[in-house]
Amino acid sequence: MLKASALVQNKFGLHARAAVTIVNEASKYVSEIFFVKGDDRINAKSILGVMILEAVKGTEISIEVDGPDEEKALSAILDLFAAKFNEE
Amino acid sequence: MGRTRTLKGLAVSPGVAIGRAVVVLYDITVPDFHIPESDVRLELLKFDAALALCKEQLLQIREHEIDDDDTVQDILESQLLILVDPLFVGEVVNRVKKELRNVEKVVSDVVTEFSRMFDSMSDTYLRDRASDIRDIGGRILRNLLGEDPPPLHLLDKETILVCDHLNVSEVAHLDPERVLGLVSEIGGETSHPAILARSLGIPSIVSVLEATKVVKTGDQLIVDCINGLVLVNPTRDEFASYKKIREELESSWERLLEDSQEPVSTHEGVEITFLANISVPNEIDQVLRFGASGVGLFRSEYLYMNKSSFPSEEDQAQAYLRVARGALPGPVTIRTLDIGGDKELPYLCFIKESNPFLGWRSIRFSLDNVDIFKTQLRALLRASVTGNLRVMFPMISCMEELWRAKELLDEVRLELRREGIAFDENMKVGMMIEVPSAAILSEALAREVDFFSIGTNDLTQFTLAVDRTNQKLSDLFDSLSPAVLKMIHMTVKAAGLAGINVSCCGEMTATPMGFLVLLGLGVREFSCNLFSVPQMRRLGNDIELSLVEELAEQALNARTADEVRGIFSAAERKVLESMGEMQGLIPSLG
């Protein structure tokens, strides 16, 4: 199991389009991927879950990955956060 | 190209719309029953099959919509992901297994819960996704029930929505930039969806029987609100001539707006005031531009309707402030919560009443739910710092209700003073006259309020004992009935005796004859839906008041509404003629 933190940097936060990008990426991997924000722990492969997180700009998200391809998965997800979900 | 047909209906808002039909059936009857454990596997297989079918359908739509419009693509993407969302799918599967209920009911429940969750999000972008969820939910349900799938919800430009009925919350979400017209199978002229369509300025025709069966998505439509017609797949000639009519209407509209800042007075120089009825805070931006001097009725219940729980004091205060500021220097009259009857709140379970219009609604609901009422009153008082806010209580039927409401308002004033929160100490407080007992008791009531506002829709309904949403009774619902006129007359007289202001805010104010009758009965302040204000201002200008007053006296002695119409018909003809081709901007009322 791997853990890391990432900051939501884009202007509109994890809104619908960014959420779609994340879920599409996360779904490529076999490993389980969870986002934790405060008391909320959601499955990163769930579009509704990611949107419900309502993670606005500046939110710090804790990422947990567990499974055979966890390294690739985590690095891909972290890249997305850094790239502001290819939005800007 | 499909067959050419012409359908008839009741135009409820003015204009001509030309576009492509999108047919949506809002009524899905969801069966609800227990299933034996042995059937669970089959139910879940049905669910899988329905999801797969949805995916196929969405992929087909995506191929079709190779649009440069990103919004369509975004929605399709989201919906495709919802179909495979472990949270959504998992929840449905678990519930079918645990509750042993049919999958249709479970899907319906889960979709409703998720969409309500989204309804209450603070981010507007996310909040908009609620309709995507409801939309895909509807698609899944239809596939489960073996019914035709609904089209993707309305995003195309130049769309005309054709539906089985107008649902208030759906109409409230419509974007007038994309939805150019509305055609509905049922719905009355004064039903709330119709009122809302009017306030958005969308040409709408209701009571078009079998519309959803005759019209297919993709059909070319012309919605003609001048004549109450829907043309399906019009001929090239019809198309060309309506395009011309539409252009003329648009330029008439522009011309009307040019005069919008001139005061309106009768031939004798008596000033007539026009205000706007609005339901949604955004409408305030247009109010002054259209020539209204302010807002005669802000229907506060719409703040309660687009949400998944009661709006907070802060949310309400912000909305009321926005409206109050936007109308300055003109007045804004806000009506306290008026739900019940045909306006329900999804998050509040109203016990099934056998007579919802006469039931636990409106001010009665407020007086029995002091917390909710006080929250609204606090928000209103806070917003009153702009100095132009007025509050009125709906559906007062007896003195005790008014006293109690005023008592609660005083308590709230005390609270705010103690907390050091500013408000307008001179804020005017009034009431609606819409229940016959209030009209009959108006002399006494007039001494207890700062103003009256006559709600002719409900007054007509209660006086004649006619449910205004019941299509079978639409002939009986007649605001020009002499009984109603006498109620109005009584009220105007009482207001005069007490020296208080009286205005009228029903749909009657936007009809030429209704307007003339009201003017004759002594009303000088009229509040009508926003998109009728410019026409009514033009119509009201330079009217011979003495003539109209004489006609009204005669009308008070008439025996039937038809006799009233007879008395006023010449006067009506005259004012319509003076409008010239702008008459087209006044919807035909059947």
XYZ file of C-alpha atoms in Angstrom, chain B residues 17-337:
321
model
C -40.498 29.991 -31.433
C -38.890 28.019 -34.232
C -36.714 25.025 -33.479
C -36.308 21.295 -33.255
C -38.488 19.216 -30.992
C -37.092 17.268 -28.107
C -39.790 15.045 -26.666
C -39.493 14.214 -22.992
C -41.861 12.168 -20.909
C -41.531 13.208 -17.301
C -44.003 10.719 -15.972
C -42.455 7.394 -15.261
C -44.558 5.178 -13.067
C -42.108 3.183 -11.045
C -43.487 -0.129 -9.830
C -42.751 -0.909 -6.217
C -42.972 -4.432 -4.863
C -41.184 -7.094 -2.854
C -39.269 -9.838 -4.576
C -38.465 -13.269 -3.218
C -34.805 -14.063 -2.528
C -34.778 -16.468 -5.437
C -35.489 -13.638 -7.842
C -32.573 -11.459 -6.780
C -30.178 -12.887 -9.322
C -32.596 -12.209 -12.165
C -33.250 -8.664 -10.963
C -29.541 -7.974 -10.968
C -29.157 -9.453 -14.422
C -31.932 -7.145 -15.609
C -30.020 -4.268 -14.093
C -26.819 -5.267 -15.883
C -28.661 -5.539 -19.174
C -30.255 -2.128 -18.709
C -26.875 -0.567 -17.944
C -25.370 -2.158 -21.032
C -28.214 -0.878 -23.170
C -27.755 2.621 -21.748
C -24.105 2.501 -22.618
C -24.921 1.520 -26.194
C -27.441 4.338 -26.460
C -25.049 6.931 -25.077
C -22.258 5.824 -27.381
C -24.629 6.186 -30.319
C -25.542 9.687 -29.220
C -21.879 10.530 -28.815
C -21.194 9.501 -32.402
C -24.068 11.640 -33.598
C -23.091 14.646 -31.581
C -19.696 15.311 -33.040
C -20.339 18.860 -32.078
C -17.951 21.556 -31.227
C -20.172 21.923 -28.209
C -18.156 20.542 -25.331
C -21.087 20.534 -22.957
C -22.773 17.628 -24.706
C -19.569 15.631 -24.667
C -18.999 16.415 -20.991
C -22.429 15.225 -20.027
C -22.117 12.051 -22.046
C -18.746 11.337 -20.466
C -20.121 11.818 -16.965
C -23.119 9.665 -17.663
C -21.007 6.872 -19.133
C -18.935 6.906 -15.987
C -22.014 6.866 -13.776
C -23.063 3.643 -15.481
C -19.900 1.965 -14.208
C -19.632 3.874 -10.954
C -18.979 1.372 -8.151
C -20.697 3.663 -5.665
C -23.889 3.856 -7.686
C -23.976 0.304 -9.004
C -22.849 -1.105 -5.673
C -25.576 0.753 -3.808
C -28.285 -0.535 -6.139
C -27.021 -4.118 -5.940
C -26.762 -4.019 -2.148
C -30.223 -2.637 -1.713
C -31.859 -5.157 -4.010
C -30.170 -7.906 -2.023
C -30.910 -6.457 1.387
C -34.330 -4.942 0.934
C -35.636 -7.534 -1.521
C -37.323 -4.851 -3.620
C -37.674 -4.679 -7.373
C -34.703 -3.075 -9.069
C -36.724 -0.283 -10.708
C -37.773 1.093 -7.328
C -34.273 0.747 -5.949
C -32.736 2.547 -8.931
C -35.314 5.301 -8.639
C -34.556 5.763 -4.938
C -30.795 5.717 -5.340
C -30.898 8.164 -8.246
C -33.137 10.498 -6.264
C -30.787 10.414 -3.303
C -27.710 11.117 -5.361
C -29.346 13.884 -7.322
C -30.532 15.544 -4.121
C -27.014 15.350 -2.789
C -25.890 17.263 -5.821
C -28.780 19.718 -5.598
C -27.361 20.943 -2.331
C -23.774 21.457 -3.425
C -22.373 24.920 -3.236
C -20.478 24.711 -6.512
C -22.836 25.610 -9.376
C -20.992 23.460 -11.874
C -21.446 20.440 -9.671
C -25.010 21.354 -8.820
C -25.828 21.271 -12.523
C -24.740 17.647 -12.587
C -27.870 16.785 -10.606
C -29.869 16.955 -13.813
C -27.359 14.662 -15.548
C -27.897 12.149 -12.783
C -31.648 12.415 -13.029
C -31.386 12.137 -16.767
C -29.298 8.962 -16.772
C -31.523 7.624 -13.982
C -34.527 8.160 -16.226
C -32.770 6.394 -19.049
C -31.905 3.400 -16.886
C -35.498 3.209 -15.657
C -36.921 3.340 -19.122
C -34.603 0.625 -20.303
C -35.583 -1.465 -17.288
C -39.251 -0.934 -18.013
C -38.797 -1.619 -21.688
C -39.915 1.893 -22.620
C -38.397 4.127 -25.269
C -35.333 5.903 -23.995
C -35.621 9.644 -23.451
C -33.384 11.846 -25.536
C -30.375 13.388 -23.862
C -31.595 16.306 -21.853
C -31.846 19.553 -23.565
C -28.632 21.130 -24.561
C -28.906 21.690 -28.234
C -29.424 25.202 -29.306
C -32.829 25.999 -30.732
C -34.637 23.270 -28.919
C -38.340 23.146 -28.303
C -39.274 20.968 -25.382
C -42.354 18.843 -25.874
C -43.474 17.078 -22.736
C -46.357 15.364 -21.040
C -46.475 17.911 -18.290
C -44.475 20.822 -17.040
C -42.754 20.112 -13.827
C -41.927 23.170 -11.771
C -38.389 22.210 -10.875
C -37.599 21.214 -14.455
C -38.880 24.498 -15.803
C -36.898 26.410 -13.222
C -33.729 24.833 -14.607
C -34.436 25.605 -18.230
C -31.984 27.837 -19.990
C -33.893 30.252 -22.218
C -30.824 30.504 -24.429
C -31.164 26.875 -25.406
C -34.823 26.081 -24.910
C -36.669 28.388 -27.221
C -40.161 27.057 -26.703
C -42.308 24.777 -24.594
C -45.173 22.547 -25.571
C -46.961 20.594 -22.895
C -49.828 18.150 -22.963
C -51.294 19.326 -19.719
C -50.985 22.337 -17.529
C -53.214 25.293 -17.035
C -52.685 28.921 -17.824
C -52.162 29.833 -14.235
C -50.364 26.722 -13.135
C -47.002 27.421 -11.658
C -44.961 25.875 -14.441
C -46.792 28.128 -16.880
C -46.112 31.135 -14.706
C -42.490 30.212 -14.566
C -42.252 29.707 -18.334
C -43.720 33.161 -18.751
C -41.255 34.656 -16.338
C -38.404 33.176 -18.363
C -39.858 34.621 -21.544
C -40.146 31.230 -23.252
C -43.068 31.006 -25.712
C -45.180 28.201 -24.322
C -48.312 26.381 -25.280
C -50.049 23.997 -22.915
C -53.013 21.659 -23.145
C -51.809 20.277 -26.447
C -53.422 16.863 -26.356
C -51.294 13.922 -27.402
C -48.348 16.183 -28.209
C -45.777 13.648 -27.079
C -47.363 10.983 -29.248
C -47.674 13.068 -32.385
C -44.345 14.873 -32.246
C -41.055 13.013 -32.570
C -37.706 14.255 -31.373
C -36.037 15.970 -34.270
C -39.249 17.236 -35.846
C -39.131 20.843 -36.930
C -41.616 22.855 -34.872
C -43.115 26.296 -34.871
C -44.707 27.391 -31.627
C -47.193 30.126 -32.444
C -48.366 31.787 -29.256
C -50.330 34.410 -31.131
C -52.826 31.816 -32.296
C -52.156 28.998 -29.868
C -50.834 26.643 -32.542
C -48.000 24.175 -32.826
C -46.919 23.482 -36.391
C -45.118 20.189 -36.813
C -42.783 19.899 -39.790
C -44.073 23.101 -41.380
C -43.922 23.657 -45.119
C -41.280 25.911 -46.523
C -43.841 28.695 -46.971
C -45.087 28.425 -43.391
C -41.520 28.435 -42.202
C -40.701 31.554 -44.154
C -43.786 33.431 -43.063
C -43.272 32.602 -39.395
C -39.672 33.647 -39.565
C -40.915 36.990 -40.757
C -43.524 37.201 -37.981
C -40.891 36.371 -35.440
C -38.631 39.114 -36.726
C -41.479 41.588 -36.593
C -42.305 40.580 -33.052
C -38.711 41.006 -32.071
C -38.557 44.491 -33.504
C -41.918 45.362 -31.879
C -40.409 44.198 -28.665
C -37.383 46.418 -29.158
C -39.664 49.371 -29.872
C -41.678 48.682 -26.747
C -38.519 48.651 -24.712
C -37.523 52.034 -26.093
C -40.406 53.658 -24.262
C -39.880 51.637 -21.151
C -38.665 54.471 -19.000
C -41.572 56.841 -19.668
C -44.222 57.066 -16.933
C -47.662 55.746 -17.812
C -50.790 57.726 -17.121
C -54.396 57.791 -18.161
C -55.854 60.387 -20.455
C -56.845 62.384 -17.379
C -53.284 62.337 -16.114
C -53.722 59.744 -13.376
C -50.535 57.781 -12.987
C -50.567 54.010 -13.343
C -47.777 51.972 -11.840
C -46.497 48.745 -13.327
C -44.439 46.300 -11.352
C -43.125 42.848 -12.124
C -43.867 39.447 -10.657
C -40.681 37.452 -10.419
C -39.854 33.984 -9.181
C -36.149 33.676 -9.632
C -33.631 36.256 -8.329
C -31.926 36.517 -11.740
C -35.015 38.082 -13.224
C -34.287 41.260 -11.280
C -31.719 42.234 -13.898
C -34.478 42.756 -16.431
C -37.109 44.361 -14.231
C -36.107 47.992 -14.628
C -35.092 47.548 -18.240
C -38.582 46.334 -19.121
C -40.114 49.409 -17.599
C -41.388 47.994 -14.337
C -41.023 50.411 -11.444
C -40.103 47.617 -9.118
C -41.166 44.150 -8.028
C -44.778 43.718 -6.975
C -44.371 40.080 -6.089
C -41.265 38.064 -5.461
C -42.339 34.474 -5.030
C -39.991 33.303 -2.305
C -40.879 29.633 -2.568
C -38.616 29.113 -5.540
C -35.717 29.549 -3.146
C -37.036 26.512 -1.379
C -37.673 24.453 -4.438
C -34.355 23.905 -6.140
C -32.754 22.531 -3.062
C -32.598 19.353 -1.097
C -33.331 21.013 2.237
C -34.610 24.297 3.593
C -32.529 27.280 2.521
C -30.457 28.823 5.275
C -31.027 32.301 6.630
C -27.819 33.389 4.931
C -28.794 31.999 1.520
C -32.164 33.679 1.759
C -30.771 37.004 2.940
C -28.369 37.043 0.002
C -31.129 36.312 -2.482
C -33.464 38.952 -1.016
C -30.649 41.505 -0.942
C -29.848 40.812 -4.570
C -33.432 41.392 -5.574
C -33.872 44.459 -3.357
C -30.680 46.102 -4.594
C -31.462 45.272 -8.198
C -34.774 47.121 -8.025
C -33.514 50.323 -6.398
C -34.882 52.919 -6.250
C -38.103 51.006 -6.886
C -39.888 48.917 -4.238
C -39.676 45.161 -3.853
C -42.478 43.210 -2.240
C -41.551 39.746 -1.087
C -44.218 37.231 -0.284
C -43.426 34.807 2.502
C -43.331 31.088 1.790
